[in-house]
Coordinates of C-alpha atoms in Angstrom, one line a residue:
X265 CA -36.5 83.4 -141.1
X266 CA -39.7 81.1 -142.8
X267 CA -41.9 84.0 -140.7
X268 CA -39.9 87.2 -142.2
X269 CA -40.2 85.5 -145.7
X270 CA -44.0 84.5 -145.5
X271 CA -44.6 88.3 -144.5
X272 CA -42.8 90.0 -146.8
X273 CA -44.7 87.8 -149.7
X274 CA -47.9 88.6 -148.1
X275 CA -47.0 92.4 -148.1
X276 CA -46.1 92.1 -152.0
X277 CA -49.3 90.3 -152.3
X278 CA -51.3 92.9 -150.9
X279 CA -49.8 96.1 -152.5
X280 CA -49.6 93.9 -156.1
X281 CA -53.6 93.1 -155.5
X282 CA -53.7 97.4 -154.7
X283 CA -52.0 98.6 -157.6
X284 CA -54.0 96.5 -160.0
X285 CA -56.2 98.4 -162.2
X286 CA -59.7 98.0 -161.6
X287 CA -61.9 97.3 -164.3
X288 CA -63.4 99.8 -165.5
X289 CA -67.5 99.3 -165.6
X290 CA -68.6 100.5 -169.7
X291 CA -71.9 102.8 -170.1
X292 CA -74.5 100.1 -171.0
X293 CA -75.1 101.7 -174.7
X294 CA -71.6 101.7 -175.8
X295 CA -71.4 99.0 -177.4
X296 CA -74.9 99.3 -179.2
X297 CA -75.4 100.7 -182.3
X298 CA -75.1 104.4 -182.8
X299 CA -79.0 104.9 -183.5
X300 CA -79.6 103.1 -180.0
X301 CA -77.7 105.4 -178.4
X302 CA -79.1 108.1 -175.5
X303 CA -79.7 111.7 -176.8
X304 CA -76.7 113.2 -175.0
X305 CA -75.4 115.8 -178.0
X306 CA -77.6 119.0 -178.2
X307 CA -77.6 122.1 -180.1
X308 CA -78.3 125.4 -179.0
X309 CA -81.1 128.6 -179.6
X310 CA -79.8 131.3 -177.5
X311 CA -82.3 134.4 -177.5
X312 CA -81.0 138.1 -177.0
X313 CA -83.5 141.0 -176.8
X314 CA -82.7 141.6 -180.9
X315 CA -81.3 138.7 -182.4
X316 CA -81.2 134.8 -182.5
X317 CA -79.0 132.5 -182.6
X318 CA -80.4 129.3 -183.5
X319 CA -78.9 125.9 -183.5
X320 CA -75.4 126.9 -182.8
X321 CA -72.2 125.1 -182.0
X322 CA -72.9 122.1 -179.5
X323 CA -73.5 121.2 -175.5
X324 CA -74.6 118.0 -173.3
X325 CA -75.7 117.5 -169.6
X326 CA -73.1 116.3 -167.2
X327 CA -74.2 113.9 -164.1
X328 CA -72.2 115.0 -161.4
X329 CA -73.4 111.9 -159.3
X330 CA -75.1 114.9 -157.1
X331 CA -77.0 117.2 -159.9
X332 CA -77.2 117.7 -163.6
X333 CA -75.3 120.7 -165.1
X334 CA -75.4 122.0 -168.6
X335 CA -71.6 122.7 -170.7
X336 CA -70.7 124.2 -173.8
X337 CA -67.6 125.9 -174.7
X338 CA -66.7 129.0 -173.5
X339 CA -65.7 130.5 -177.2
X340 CA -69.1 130.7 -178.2
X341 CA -69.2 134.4 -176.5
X342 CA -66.9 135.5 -179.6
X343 CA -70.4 135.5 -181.5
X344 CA -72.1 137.5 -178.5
X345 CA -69.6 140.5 -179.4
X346 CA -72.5 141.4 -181.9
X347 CA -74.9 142.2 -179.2
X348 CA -72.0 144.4 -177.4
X349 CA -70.7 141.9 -175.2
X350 CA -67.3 142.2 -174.0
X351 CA -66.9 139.8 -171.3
X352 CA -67.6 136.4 -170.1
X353 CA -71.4 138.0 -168.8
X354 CA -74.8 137.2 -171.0
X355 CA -75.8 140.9 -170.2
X356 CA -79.3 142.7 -169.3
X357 CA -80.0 141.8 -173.3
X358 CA -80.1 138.1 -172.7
X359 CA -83.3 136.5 -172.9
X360 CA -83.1 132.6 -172.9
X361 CA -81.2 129.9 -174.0
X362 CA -82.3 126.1 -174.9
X363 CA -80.5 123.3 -176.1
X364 CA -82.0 119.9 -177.3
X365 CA -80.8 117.6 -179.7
X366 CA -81.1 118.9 -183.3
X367 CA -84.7 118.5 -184.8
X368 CA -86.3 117.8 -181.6
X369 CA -86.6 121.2 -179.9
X370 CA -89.6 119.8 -177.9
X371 CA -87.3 117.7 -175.8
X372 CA -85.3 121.3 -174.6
X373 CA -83.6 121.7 -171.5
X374 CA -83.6 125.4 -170.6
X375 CA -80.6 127.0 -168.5
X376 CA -81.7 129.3 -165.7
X377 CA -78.0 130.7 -164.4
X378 CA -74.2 130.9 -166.3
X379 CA -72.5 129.6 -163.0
X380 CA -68.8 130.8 -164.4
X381 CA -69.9 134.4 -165.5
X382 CA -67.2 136.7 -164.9
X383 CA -67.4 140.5 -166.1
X384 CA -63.8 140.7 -165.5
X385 CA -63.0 138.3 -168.0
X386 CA -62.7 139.8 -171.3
X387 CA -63.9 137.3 -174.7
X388 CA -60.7 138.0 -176.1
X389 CA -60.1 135.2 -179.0
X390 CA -59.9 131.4 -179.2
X391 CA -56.2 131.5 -178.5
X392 CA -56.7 133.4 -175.5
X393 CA -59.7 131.0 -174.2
X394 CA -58.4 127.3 -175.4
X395 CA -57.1 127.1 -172.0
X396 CA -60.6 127.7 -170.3
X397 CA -63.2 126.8 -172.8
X398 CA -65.8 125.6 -170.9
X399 CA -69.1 127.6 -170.0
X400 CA -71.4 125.8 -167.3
X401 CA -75.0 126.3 -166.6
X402 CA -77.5 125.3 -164.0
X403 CA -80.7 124.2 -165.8
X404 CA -84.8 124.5 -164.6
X405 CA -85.6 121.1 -166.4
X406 CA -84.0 117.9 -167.3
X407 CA -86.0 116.0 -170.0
X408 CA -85.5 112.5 -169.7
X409 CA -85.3 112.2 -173.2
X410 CA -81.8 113.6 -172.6
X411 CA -78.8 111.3 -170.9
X412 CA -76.1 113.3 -168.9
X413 CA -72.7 111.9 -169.0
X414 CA -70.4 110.8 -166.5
X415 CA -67.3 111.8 -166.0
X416 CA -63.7 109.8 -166.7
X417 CA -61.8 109.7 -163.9
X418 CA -58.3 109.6 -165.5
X419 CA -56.4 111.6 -167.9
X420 CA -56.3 110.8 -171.9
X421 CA -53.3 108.7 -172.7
X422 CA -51.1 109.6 -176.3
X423 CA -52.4 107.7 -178.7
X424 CA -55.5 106.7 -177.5
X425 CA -58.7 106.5 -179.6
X426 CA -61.4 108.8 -178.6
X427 CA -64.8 109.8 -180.4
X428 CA -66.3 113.3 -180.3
X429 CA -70.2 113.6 -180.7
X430 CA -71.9 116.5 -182.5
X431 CA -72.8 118.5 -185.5
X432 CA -71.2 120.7 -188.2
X433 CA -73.0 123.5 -189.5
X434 CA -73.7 122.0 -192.9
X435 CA -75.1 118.9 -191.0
X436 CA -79.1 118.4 -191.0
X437 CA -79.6 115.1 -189.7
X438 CA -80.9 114.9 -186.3
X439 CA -78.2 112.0 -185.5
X440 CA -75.0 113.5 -184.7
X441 CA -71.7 112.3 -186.0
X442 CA -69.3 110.3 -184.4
X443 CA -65.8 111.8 -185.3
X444 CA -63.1 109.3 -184.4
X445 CA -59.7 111.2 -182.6
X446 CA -56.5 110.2 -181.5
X447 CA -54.6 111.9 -178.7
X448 CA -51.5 113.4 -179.4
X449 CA -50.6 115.6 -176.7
X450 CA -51.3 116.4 -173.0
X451 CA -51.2 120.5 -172.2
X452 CA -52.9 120.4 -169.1
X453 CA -56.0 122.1 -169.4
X454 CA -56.2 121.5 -172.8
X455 CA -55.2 118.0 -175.4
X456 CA -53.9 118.5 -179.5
X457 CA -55.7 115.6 -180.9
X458 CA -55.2 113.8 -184.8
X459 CA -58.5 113.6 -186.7
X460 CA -58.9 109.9 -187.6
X461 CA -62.1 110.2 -189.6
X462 CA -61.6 111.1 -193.2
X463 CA -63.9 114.0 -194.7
X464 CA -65.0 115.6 -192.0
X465 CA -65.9 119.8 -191.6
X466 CA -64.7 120.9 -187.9
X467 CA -66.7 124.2 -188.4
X468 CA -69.7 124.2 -185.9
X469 CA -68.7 121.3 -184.2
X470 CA -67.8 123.6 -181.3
X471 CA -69.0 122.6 -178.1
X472 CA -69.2 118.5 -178.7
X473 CA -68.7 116.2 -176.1
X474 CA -65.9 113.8 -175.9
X475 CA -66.0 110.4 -174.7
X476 CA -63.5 107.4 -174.3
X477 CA -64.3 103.6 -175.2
X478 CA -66.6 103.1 -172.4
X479 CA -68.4 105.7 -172.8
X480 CA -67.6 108.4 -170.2
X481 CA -66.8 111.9 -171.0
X482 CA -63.1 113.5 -171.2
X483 CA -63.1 116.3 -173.2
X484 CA -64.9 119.3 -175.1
X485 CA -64.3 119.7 -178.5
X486 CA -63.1 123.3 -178.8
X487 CA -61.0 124.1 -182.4
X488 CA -57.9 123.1 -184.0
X489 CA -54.5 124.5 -185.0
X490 CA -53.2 123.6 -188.3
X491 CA -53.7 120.0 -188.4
X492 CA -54.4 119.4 -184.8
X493 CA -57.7 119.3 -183.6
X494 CA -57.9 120.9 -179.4
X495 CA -60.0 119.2 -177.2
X496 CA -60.6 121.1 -173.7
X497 CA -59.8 118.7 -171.0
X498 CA -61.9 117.9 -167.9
X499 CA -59.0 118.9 -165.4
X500 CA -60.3 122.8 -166.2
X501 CA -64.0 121.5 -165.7
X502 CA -62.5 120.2 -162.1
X503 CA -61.3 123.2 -161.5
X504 CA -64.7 125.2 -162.0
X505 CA -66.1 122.7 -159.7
X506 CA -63.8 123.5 -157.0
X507 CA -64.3 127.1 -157.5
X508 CA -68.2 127.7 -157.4
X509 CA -68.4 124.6 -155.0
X510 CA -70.4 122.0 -157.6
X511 CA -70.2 118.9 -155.3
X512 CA -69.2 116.0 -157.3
X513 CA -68.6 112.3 -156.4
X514 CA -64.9 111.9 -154.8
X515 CA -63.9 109.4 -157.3
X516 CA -65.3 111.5 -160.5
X517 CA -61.7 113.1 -161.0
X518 CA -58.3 111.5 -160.4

């Protein structure tokens, strides 16, 4: 019977010790000051054969613990409807696009290839793309200047505090802001989020990363509805990785 006992307590011991969450290890800048922190929030020039778009919405590098990729939202292709664009394609009137972080366009990472292009997949409107808004990019140079984020591997809980990292339009500084969020609601592919930060413009802000306490990315910012803010969600990003076979660490998703 002492046997039976001392085994099942050593069973509960080793599932207890299993189920324990492991700390998680912080970025090493987090908890610096904001002006120490890596260039990871970039802008955008994107060049067609007749117009320009320069420093527009937002993007950042993403370390997939294999390669670098470049991400911005996928809504920025409304604009694109100017140069006769109807679908998710950059057309034979593309010419290049850059991003850096704003006021430093010597520091430029240049994208060589739209991984997720799809001429089957009409722009339609932000409804329609809130559920999928997220462009990736393979890229010909990584400045090391500019810090690619690592991915959270869990899901945003409800009311957790989270920071998004960007620029409005009106904004000129070359430091981003930090807009502080709080997580109200889990759609899958896509969270509604309460803005915590008083004051703030959402418009151009497209495109930001998102990042948790520790530093680690879990969402795009993407638009809002009413008085919710929409962040896309890195389970979609998973999904693109899946799908155009970007090998990623194991233990980068849950």
């Amino acid at each position: 019977m002492k046997k039976i006992l001392y085994l099942l307590i050593l069973i509960m011991i080793v599932f207890g010790c299993k189920n324990q969450e492991q700390p998680v290890e912080k970025e090493s800048w987090i908890e610096k000051p904001i002006s120490q922190w890596p260039n990871f929030s970039l802008t955008n020039t994107i060049k067609f054969t007749d117009t320009i778009y320069k420093d527009i919405a937002n993007s950042f590098l993403i370390d997939t613990g294999y390669d670098t990729i470049a991400v911005t939202c996928k809504h920025i292709f409304m604009l694109f409807k100017k140069n006769k664009l109807k679908t998710i394609d950059l057309g034979k009137n593309f010419e290049s696009w850059n991003m850096y972080p704003k006021g430093q366009v010597n520091k430029n990472v240049r994208i060589t290839q739209l991984i997720n292009k799809n001429s089957n997949e009409s722009i339609g409107m932000f409804n329609t793309l809130k559920n999928r808004d997220w462009i990736i990019f393979k890229i010909s140079n990584k400045h090391t200047d500019i810090y690619p984020l690592k991915i959270r591997t869990t899901p945003i809980k409800k009311g957790e505090i989270i920071h998004a990292v960007g620029w409005s339009h009106e904004q000129t500084s070359k430091s981003p802001s930090l807009i502080k969020m709080k997580m109200y609601k889990n759609l899958g592919n896509y969270y509604y989020i309460l803005t915590i930060t008083e004051n703030t413009n959402p418009a151009g802000r497209s495109g930001s990363p998102v990042i948790d306490s520790n530093g680690y990315l879990v969402g795009i910012v993407s638009g809002a509805e009413g008085n919710l803010g929409v962040i896309g969600s890195v389970k979609y990003l998973k999904e693109l990785f899946d799908k155009y076979d970007i090998k990623y660490e194991n233990d980068s998703f849950e």
